[in-house]
Amino acid sequence: MGANFSGAGSDFDGDDPAVRPRLGDIPESCVALVLLYLDPPEICCLARTNRAFRSASSADFIWESKLPRNYRDIVERVLDNPKVLSLEKKDVYARLCRPNRFDVGSKEFWLDKKTGGVCISISFKGLIITGIDDRRYWNYIPSDESRFHTVAYLQQIWWFEVDGEFEFPFPAGTYSVFFRVQLGRPLRRLGRRVCNPEHIHGWDIKPVRFQLTTSDGQRSSLQRHLENSPGCWANYHAGDFVVKGHHQGSSTKIKFSMTQIDCTHTKGGLCLDSVLICPSSSAGKPIP
């Protein structure tokens, strides 16, 4: 009798694998509610767990919460294909996380895969640069370290000025603006990347001024010497701006500049790649 009672107790306690609860038994709606609070990479990882998690991870309400609130305005501004808006929200998110060229290829947009933050890179070809068409001062150099595959190299100039203007439907948030530059001329020698520092001069005499203004009156002005090691790319901070809210169809216009216009000395030996705009929270790791 004792043995029979013991066996009955074991069945009741769930020792039989056939009656144990499994992850696949969780209702799909419950799984989706849990996934709503996770980051996109975590959602994609859990989607591999089983069929129920995979199905729940495709719910539109999950991915719409990860997209910028004004993602429709962004799609219209960046993509030439309005049919993207008819896709499932998971596919819209994936499409916007890819590098997307726009404005005749002079700019690139992408969403940060983890946070959904808006990131934009503006090629030097999308900027106004004093003397850029005079080969005595500037040259174009192919580079596999630029997302635009070409950088501008300054040999020597008296008046250094780079200006930019950009209008975009930024979602609410705080954004940082950086100029991506490098001291020295990059070269390939025997298949290896090297840097020629021959023309680097003038940047230690007077600081460079970085300025940023917005259409709603925000202003920032910073000065600093260019001190990064030759051959190393550096992001020089031009300032931050805040977008407090976004109404459908509205945009924020920003103007930014990088100048050293003291004509008592020349300066040169500088590579200019692009201007980067990204959420301030991810400013330390803006490149995907």
mmCIF file of C-alpha atoms in Angstrom:
data_model
loop_
_atom_site.group_PDB
_atom_site.id
_atom_site.type_symbol
_atom_site.label_atom_id
_atom_site.label_comp_id
_atom_site.label_asym_id
_atom_site.label_seq_id
_atom_site.Cartn_x
_atom_site.Cartn_y
_atom_site.Cartn_z
ATOM 1 C CA MET A 1 0.000 0.000 0.000
ATOM 2 C CA GLY A 2 2.839 2.334 0.877
ATOM 3 C CA ALA A 3 4.437 1.761 -2.523
ATOM 4 C CA ASN A 4 1.154 2.486 -4.317
ATOM 5 C CA PHE A 5 0.659 5.656 -2.340
ATOM 6 C CA SER A 6 4.203 6.792 -3.114
ATOM 7 C CA GLY A 7 3.652 6.223 -6.860
ATOM 8 C CA ALA A 8 0.430 8.211 -6.813
ATOM 9 C CA GLY A 9 2.206 11.070 -5.072
ATOM 10 C CA SER A 10 4.922 11.130 -7.718
ATOM 11 C CA ASP A 11 2.368 11.476 -10.507
ATOM 12 C CA PHE A 12 0.634 14.259 -8.622
ATOM 13 C CA ASP A 13 3.917 16.170 -8.162
ATOM 14 C CA GLY A 14 4.420 16.321 -11.931
ATOM 15 C CA ASP A 15 7.365 13.931 -12.278
ATOM 16 C CA ASP A 16 5.808 12.633 -15.489
ATOM 17 C CA PRO A 17 7.396 14.681 -18.356
ATOM 18 C CA ALA A 18 4.109 14.484 -20.246
ATOM 19 C CA VAL A 19 2.338 16.753 -17.728
ATOM 20 C CA ARG A 20 5.132 19.257 -17.021
ATOM 21 C CA PRO A 21 4.459 22.839 -18.255
ATOM 22 C CA ARG A 22 6.712 23.958 -21.105
ATOM 23 C CA LEU A 23 7.607 27.313 -22.636
ATOM 24 C CA GLY A 24 5.484 26.401 -25.623
ATOM 25 C CA ASP A 25 2.426 26.220 -23.343
ATOM 26 C CA ILE A 26 2.562 29.946 -22.538
ATOM 27 C CA PRO A 27 -0.197 31.778 -24.446
ATOM 28 C CA GLU A 28 1.156 33.728 -27.395
ATOM 29 C CA SER A 29 -0.525 36.924 -26.186
ATOM 30 C CA CYS A 30 1.321 36.677 -22.859
ATOM 31 C CA VAL A 31 4.642 36.121 -24.610
ATOM 32 C CA ALA A 32 4.040 39.196 -26.780
ATOM 33 C CA LEU A 33 3.380 41.359 -23.703
ATOM 34 C CA VAL A 34 6.714 40.265 -22.209
ATOM 35 C CA LEU A 35 8.599 40.902 -25.469
ATOM 36 C CA LEU A 36 7.175 44.422 -25.558
ATOM 37 C CA TYR A 37 9.561 45.408 -22.741
ATOM 38 C CA LEU A 38 12.714 43.993 -24.356
ATOM 39 C CA ASP A 39 15.209 45.520 -26.761
ATOM 40 C CA PRO A 40 14.982 44.455 -30.441
ATOM 41 C CA PRO A 41 18.138 42.254 -30.290
ATOM 42 C CA GLU A 42 16.708 40.455 -27.243
ATOM 43 C CA ILE A 43 13.378 39.943 -29.026
ATOM 44 C CA CYS A 44 15.133 38.428 -32.037
ATOM 45 C CA CYS A 45 17.151 36.132 -29.770
ATOM 46 C CA LEU A 46 14.072 34.829 -27.933
ATOM 47 C CA ALA A 47 12.251 34.354 -31.236
ATOM 48 C CA ARG A 48 14.527 31.364 -31.834
ATOM 49 C CA THR A 49 13.265 29.629 -28.667
ATOM 50 C CA ASN A 50 10.216 27.925 -30.163
ATOM 51 C CA ARG A 51 7.302 28.417 -32.539
ATOM 52 C CA ALA A 52 5.150 30.316 -30.014
ATOM 53 C CA PHE A 53 7.914 32.858 -29.281
ATOM 54 C CA ARG A 54 8.681 33.225 -32.979
ATOM 55 C CA SER A 55 5.055 33.935 -33.789
ATOM 56 C CA ALA A 56 4.616 36.354 -30.866
ATOM 57 C CA SER A 57 7.784 38.254 -31.812
ATOM 58 C CA SER A 58 6.182 39.345 -35.105
ATOM 59 C CA ALA A 59 3.300 41.219 -33.470
ATOM 60 C CA ASP A 60 2.913 44.683 -34.984
ATOM 61 C CA PHE A 61 2.251 46.405 -31.647
ATOM 62 C CA ILE A 62 5.682 45.247 -30.377
ATOM 63 C CA TRP A 63 7.651 46.682 -33.289
ATOM 64 C CA GLU A 64 5.593 49.832 -33.627
ATOM 65 C CA SER A 65 6.630 50.670 -30.053
ATOM 66 C CA LYS A 66 10.301 50.361 -31.118
ATOM 67 C CA LEU A 67 9.918 52.619 -34.155
ATOM 68 C CA PRO A 68 10.193 56.415 -33.836
ATOM 69 C CA ARG A 69 6.725 57.910 -33.356
ATOM 70 C CA ASN A 70 7.071 59.795 -36.637
ATOM 71 C CA TYR A 71 8.508 56.897 -38.603
ATOM 72 C CA ARG A 72 6.072 57.588 -41.452
ATOM 73 C CA ASP A 73 7.561 61.064 -41.945
ATOM 74 C CA ILE A 74 11.059 59.558 -41.832
ATOM 75 C CA VAL A 75 10.200 56.923 -44.453
ATOM 76 C CA GLU A 76 8.831 59.618 -46.759
ATOM 77 C CA ARG A 77 11.980 61.752 -46.268
ATOM 78 C CA VAL A 78 14.576 59.003 -46.620
ATOM 79 C CA LEU A 79 13.165 56.216 -48.788
ATOM 80 C CA ASP A 80 11.994 56.428 -52.370
ATOM 81 C CA ASN A 81 9.626 53.506 -51.846
ATOM 82 C CA PRO A 82 6.404 54.439 -49.983
ATOM 83 C CA LYS A 83 5.296 50.773 -50.157
ATOM 84 C CA VAL A 84 7.590 50.154 -47.181
ATOM 85 C CA LEU A 85 4.818 51.539 -44.958
ATOM 86 C CA SER A 86 2.544 48.665 -45.982
ATOM 87 C CA LEU A 87 4.975 46.056 -44.641
ATOM 88 C CA GLU A 88 4.720 44.445 -41.227
ATOM 89 C CA LYS A 89 6.164 46.727 -38.554
ATOM 90 C CA LYS A 90 9.001 44.268 -37.897
ATOM 91 C CA ASP A 91 10.072 44.578 -41.537
ATOM 92 C CA VAL A 92 9.757 48.375 -41.457
ATOM 93 C CA TYR A 93 12.090 48.414 -38.436
ATOM 94 C CA ALA A 94 14.588 46.131 -40.174
ATOM 95 C CA ARG A 95 14.486 48.285 -43.311
ATOM 96 C CA LEU A 96 15.206 51.469 -41.372
ATOM 97 C CA CYS A 97 18.067 49.843 -39.457
ATOM 98 C CA ARG A 98 19.954 49.362 -42.727
ATOM 99 C CA PRO A 99 22.142 52.204 -44.050
ATOM 100 C CA ASN A 100 19.820 54.217 -46.320
ATOM 101 C CA ARG A 101 21.346 56.753 -48.714
ATOM 102 C CA PHE A 102 19.345 59.854 -49.639
ATOM 103 C CA ASP A 103 19.768 63.386 -51.038
ATOM 104 C CA VAL A 104 21.665 62.147 -54.112
ATOM 105 C CA GLY A 105 23.833 59.863 -51.976
ATOM 106 C CA SER A 106 25.340 62.678 -49.890
ATOM 107 C CA LYS A 107 23.645 61.530 -46.673
ATOM 108 C CA GLU A 108 22.994 58.234 -44.920
ATOM 109 C CA PHE A 109 20.319 57.380 -42.370
ATOM 110 C CA TRP A 110 19.901 54.397 -40.055
ATOM 111 C CA LEU A 111 18.218 53.453 -36.789
ATOM 112 C CA ASP A 112 20.318 52.192 -33.919
ATOM 113 C CA LYS A 113 19.418 48.488 -33.820
ATOM 114 C CA LYS A 114 19.166 48.363 -30.036
ATOM 115 C CA THR A 115 17.495 51.662 -29.154
ATOM 116 C CA GLY A 116 15.741 52.693 -32.376
ATOM 117 C CA GLY A 117 17.501 56.071 -32.174
ATOM 118 C CA VAL A 118 17.878 58.150 -35.347
ATOM 119 C CA CYS A 119 21.438 58.399 -36.702
ATOM 120 C CA ILE A 120 22.526 60.409 -39.747
ATOM 121 C CA SER A 121 25.863 60.852 -41.480
ATOM 122 C CA ILE A 122 26.447 63.718 -43.921
ATOM 123 C CA SER A 123 29.299 63.323 -46.404
ATOM 124 C CA PHE A 124 31.737 66.205 -46.933
ATOM 125 C CA LYS A 125 30.121 66.429 -50.386
ATOM 126 C CA GLY A 126 26.948 67.589 -48.644
ATOM 127 C CA LEU A 127 28.815 70.455 -46.913
ATOM 128 C CA ILE A 128 30.029 73.897 -48.017
ATOM 129 C CA ILE A 129 33.832 73.930 -47.806
ATOM 130 C CA THR A 130 35.950 76.971 -48.632
ATOM 131 C CA GLY A 131 38.276 76.191 -51.559
ATOM 132 C CA ILE A 132 37.031 72.619 -52.037
ATOM 133 C CA ASP A 133 37.208 72.898 -55.860
ATOM 134 C CA ASP A 134 40.780 74.237 -55.874
ATOM 135 C CA ARG A 135 43.241 71.347 -56.039
ATOM 136 C CA ARG A 136 45.985 73.538 -54.592
ATOM 137 C CA TYR A 137 44.137 73.192 -51.283
ATOM 138 C CA TRP A 138 41.862 70.149 -51.279
ATOM 139 C CA ASN A 139 41.959 66.690 -52.873
ATOM 140 C CA TYR A 140 39.563 63.735 -52.880
ATOM 141 C CA ILE A 141 41.036 60.492 -51.537
ATOM 142 C CA PRO A 142 39.439 57.005 -51.754
ATOM 143 C CA SER A 143 39.014 55.471 -48.297
ATOM 144 C CA ASP A 144 37.558 52.184 -47.104
ATOM 145 C CA GLU A 145 37.264 53.765 -43.626
ATOM 146 C CA SER A 146 34.501 56.095 -44.767
ATOM 147 C CA ARG A 147 30.914 54.940 -45.243
ATOM 148 C CA PHE A 148 30.945 57.179 -48.357
ATOM 149 C CA HIS A 149 34.234 55.625 -49.600
ATOM 150 C CA THR A 150 35.848 59.038 -50.222
ATOM 151 C CA VAL A 151 37.292 61.711 -47.922
ATOM 152 C CA ALA A 152 38.490 65.271 -48.510
ATOM 153 C CA TYR A 153 42.165 65.935 -47.774
ATOM 154 C CA LEU A 154 43.376 69.455 -46.985
ATOM 155 C CA GLN A 155 46.969 70.042 -48.012
ATOM 156 C CA GLN A 156 47.251 73.682 -46.952
ATOM 157 C CA ILE A 157 45.013 76.736 -46.629
ATOM 158 C CA TRP A 158 44.846 80.097 -44.866
ATOM 159 C CA TRP A 159 41.067 80.317 -44.349
ATOM 160 C CA PHE A 160 39.583 77.036 -43.100
ATOM 161 C CA GLU A 161 35.794 76.970 -43.057
ATOM 162 C CA VAL A 162 33.288 74.115 -43.288
ATOM 163 C CA ASP A 163 29.547 74.877 -43.064
ATOM 164 C CA GLY A 164 26.479 72.689 -43.184
ATOM 165 C CA GLU A 165 22.717 73.017 -43.048
ATOM 166 C CA PHE A 166 20.256 70.167 -42.609
ATOM 167 C CA GLU A 167 16.503 69.854 -42.089
ATOM 168 C CA PHE A 168 14.919 66.619 -40.891
ATOM 169 C CA PRO A 169 11.837 65.303 -39.010
ATOM 170 C CA PHE A 170 13.797 64.378 -35.875
ATOM 171 C CA PRO A 171 11.764 62.547 -33.200
ATOM 172 C CA ALA A 172 11.718 64.078 -29.716
ATOM 173 C CA GLY A 173 15.042 63.684 -27.926
ATOM 174 C CA THR A 174 18.523 65.138 -27.405
ATOM 175 C CA TYR A 175 21.005 64.886 -30.270
ATOM 176 C CA SER A 176 24.748 65.447 -30.641
ATOM 177 C CA VAL A 177 26.591 66.710 -33.725
ATOM 178 C CA PHE A 178 30.169 65.654 -34.540
ATOM 179 C CA PHE A 179 32.719 66.381 -37.256
ATOM 180 C CA ARG A 180 34.665 63.216 -38.184
ATOM 181 C CA VAL A 181 38.243 64.178 -39.004
ATOM 182 C CA GLN A 182 41.739 62.723 -39.100
ATOM 183 C CA LEU A 183 45.171 64.317 -39.051
ATOM 184 C CA GLY A 184 47.553 63.048 -41.747
ATOM 185 C CA ARG A 185 47.107 61.631 -45.241
ATOM 186 C CA PRO A 186 46.109 57.942 -45.385
ATOM 187 C CA LEU A 187 48.119 55.744 -47.745
ATOM 188 C CA ARG A 188 48.390 52.085 -48.732
ATOM 189 C CA ARG A 189 51.884 50.656 -48.723
ATOM 190 C CA LEU A 190 52.489 46.976 -49.475
ATOM 191 C CA GLY A 191 48.825 46.322 -48.717
ATOM 192 C CA ARG A 192 49.014 47.968 -45.303
ATOM 193 C CA ARG A 193 47.378 51.190 -44.171
ATOM 194 C CA VAL A 194 49.855 53.897 -43.189
ATOM 195 C CA CYS A 195 49.605 57.628 -42.506
ATOM 196 C CA ASN A 196 51.762 60.403 -43.940
ATOM 197 C CA PRO A 197 51.969 63.245 -41.361
ATOM 198 C CA GLU A 198 54.087 65.478 -43.630
ATOM 199 C CA HIS A 199 51.543 68.284 -44.115
ATOM 200 C CA ILE A 200 50.130 68.437 -40.563
ATOM 201 C CA HIS A 201 50.623 71.982 -39.295
ATOM 202 C CA GLY A 202 48.830 74.982 -37.836
ATOM 203 C CA TRP A 203 46.241 73.208 -35.693
ATOM 204 C CA ASP A 204 48.236 73.666 -32.486
ATOM 205 C CA ILE A 205 48.584 77.443 -32.896
ATOM 206 C CA LYS A 206 44.943 78.476 -32.579
ATOM 207 C CA PRO A 207 41.887 76.390 -31.639
ATOM 208 C CA VAL A 208 39.157 75.407 -34.096
ATOM 209 C CA ARG A 209 35.702 76.822 -33.439
ATOM 210 C CA PHE A 210 32.670 74.478 -33.660
ATOM 211 C CA GLN A 211 29.234 76.083 -33.809
ATOM 212 C CA LEU A 212 25.676 74.772 -33.886
ATOM 213 C CA THR A 213 22.348 76.606 -34.182
ATOM 214 C CA THR A 214 18.771 75.394 -34.611
ATOM 215 C CA SER A 215 15.644 76.858 -36.172
ATOM 216 C CA ASP A 216 14.068 77.300 -32.700
ATOM 217 C CA GLY A 217 16.929 79.418 -31.336
ATOM 218 C CA GLN A 218 19.256 76.906 -29.663
ATOM 219 C CA ARG A 219 22.954 77.780 -29.916
ATOM 220 C CA SER A 220 26.254 76.133 -29.072
ATOM 221 C CA SER A 221 29.849 77.279 -29.561
ATOM 222 C CA LEU A 222 32.934 75.258 -28.619
ATOM 223 C CA GLN A 223 36.659 75.759 -29.205
ATOM 224 C CA ARG A 224 39.421 73.186 -29.097
ATOM 225 C CA HIS A 225 42.722 72.286 -30.692
ATOM 226 C CA LEU A 226 42.840 69.270 -33.015
ATOM 227 C CA GLU A 227 45.028 66.932 -31.007
ATOM 228 C CA ASN A 228 44.158 63.419 -32.136
ATOM 229 C CA SER A 229 47.075 61.184 -33.111
ATOM 230 C CA PRO A 230 47.935 61.170 -36.840
ATOM 231 C CA GLY A 231 46.141 58.365 -38.662
ATOM 232 C CA CYS A 232 43.354 58.055 -36.074
ATOM 233 C CA TRP A 233 39.810 59.188 -36.839
ATOM 234 C CA ALA A 234 38.187 61.337 -34.175
ATOM 235 C CA ASN A 235 34.673 62.744 -33.675
ATOM 236 C CA TYR A 236 34.895 66.392 -32.620
ATOM 237 C CA HIS A 237 31.808 67.557 -30.745
ATOM 238 C CA ALA A 238 30.095 70.581 -32.313
ATOM 239 C CA GLY A 239 27.221 70.741 -29.819
ATOM 240 C CA ASP A 240 23.877 69.292 -28.746
ATOM 241 C CA PHE A 241 20.298 70.219 -29.552
ATOM 242 C CA VAL A 242 16.928 69.204 -28.118
ATOM 243 C CA VAL A 243 13.773 68.323 -30.038
ATOM 244 C CA LYS A 244 10.914 68.671 -27.543
ATOM 245 C CA GLY A 245 8.114 67.260 -29.619
ATOM 246 C CA HIS A 246 7.106 66.404 -33.136
ATOM 247 C CA HIS A 247 3.923 67.154 -35.022
ATOM 248 C CA GLN A 248 3.164 65.326 -38.237
ATOM 249 C CA GLY A 249 4.977 66.963 -41.136
ATOM 250 C CA SER A 250 7.170 69.197 -38.934
ATOM 251 C CA SER A 251 10.963 69.312 -39.190
ATOM 252 C CA THR A 252 13.915 70.750 -37.290
ATOM 253 C CA LYS A 253 16.549 72.728 -39.181
ATOM 254 C CA ILE A 254 20.114 72.849 -37.876
ATOM 255 C CA LYS A 255 23.202 74.758 -39.021
ATOM 256 C CA PHE A 256 26.721 73.759 -38.012
ATOM 257 C CA SER A 257 30.256 74.859 -38.770
ATOM 258 C CA MET A 258 33.922 74.108 -38.169
ATOM 259 C CA THR A 259 36.255 77.087 -38.671
ATOM 260 C CA GLN A 260 39.800 78.306 -38.144
ATOM 261 C CA ILE A 261 39.969 81.630 -39.965
ATOM 262 C CA ASP A 262 43.010 83.261 -38.340
ATOM 263 C CA CYS A 263 44.944 84.221 -41.480
ATOM 264 C CA THR A 264 48.239 84.837 -39.651
ATOM 265 C CA HIS A 265 49.225 81.244 -40.379
ATOM 266 C CA THR A 266 48.356 78.362 -42.685
ATOM 267 C CA LYS A 267 47.019 75.022 -41.575
ATOM 268 C CA GLY A 268 46.857 71.660 -43.319
ATOM 269 C CA GLY A 269 47.319 67.897 -43.257
ATOM 270 C CA LEU A 270 43.650 67.218 -42.384
ATOM 271 C CA CYS A 271 41.163 64.615 -43.672
ATOM 272 C CA LEU A 272 37.472 65.479 -43.453
ATOM 273 C CA ASP A 273 35.053 62.589 -43.774
ATOM 274 C CA SER A 274 31.588 63.589 -42.604
ATOM 275 C CA VAL A 275 29.296 65.108 -39.998
ATOM 276 C CA LEU A 276 27.528 62.704 -37.656
ATOM 277 C CA ILE A 277 24.197 63.350 -35.927
ATOM 278 C CA CYS A 278 23.057 60.802 -33.327
ATOM 279 C CA PRO A 279 21.194 60.571 -30.004
ATOM 280 C CA SER A 280 23.357 61.980 -27.207
ATOM 281 C CA SER A 281 22.760 58.798 -25.204
ATOM 282 C CA SER A 282 24.651 56.771 -27.816
ATOM 283 C CA ALA A 283 27.237 59.441 -28.747
ATOM 284 C CA GLY A 284 30.107 57.243 -27.540
ATOM 285 C CA LYS A 285 29.207 54.476 -30.034
ATOM 286 C CA PRO A 286 27.399 56.066 -32.961
ATOM 287 C CA ILE A 287 28.624 53.853 -35.817
ATOM 288 C CA PRO A 288 26.733 50.538 -36.195
#
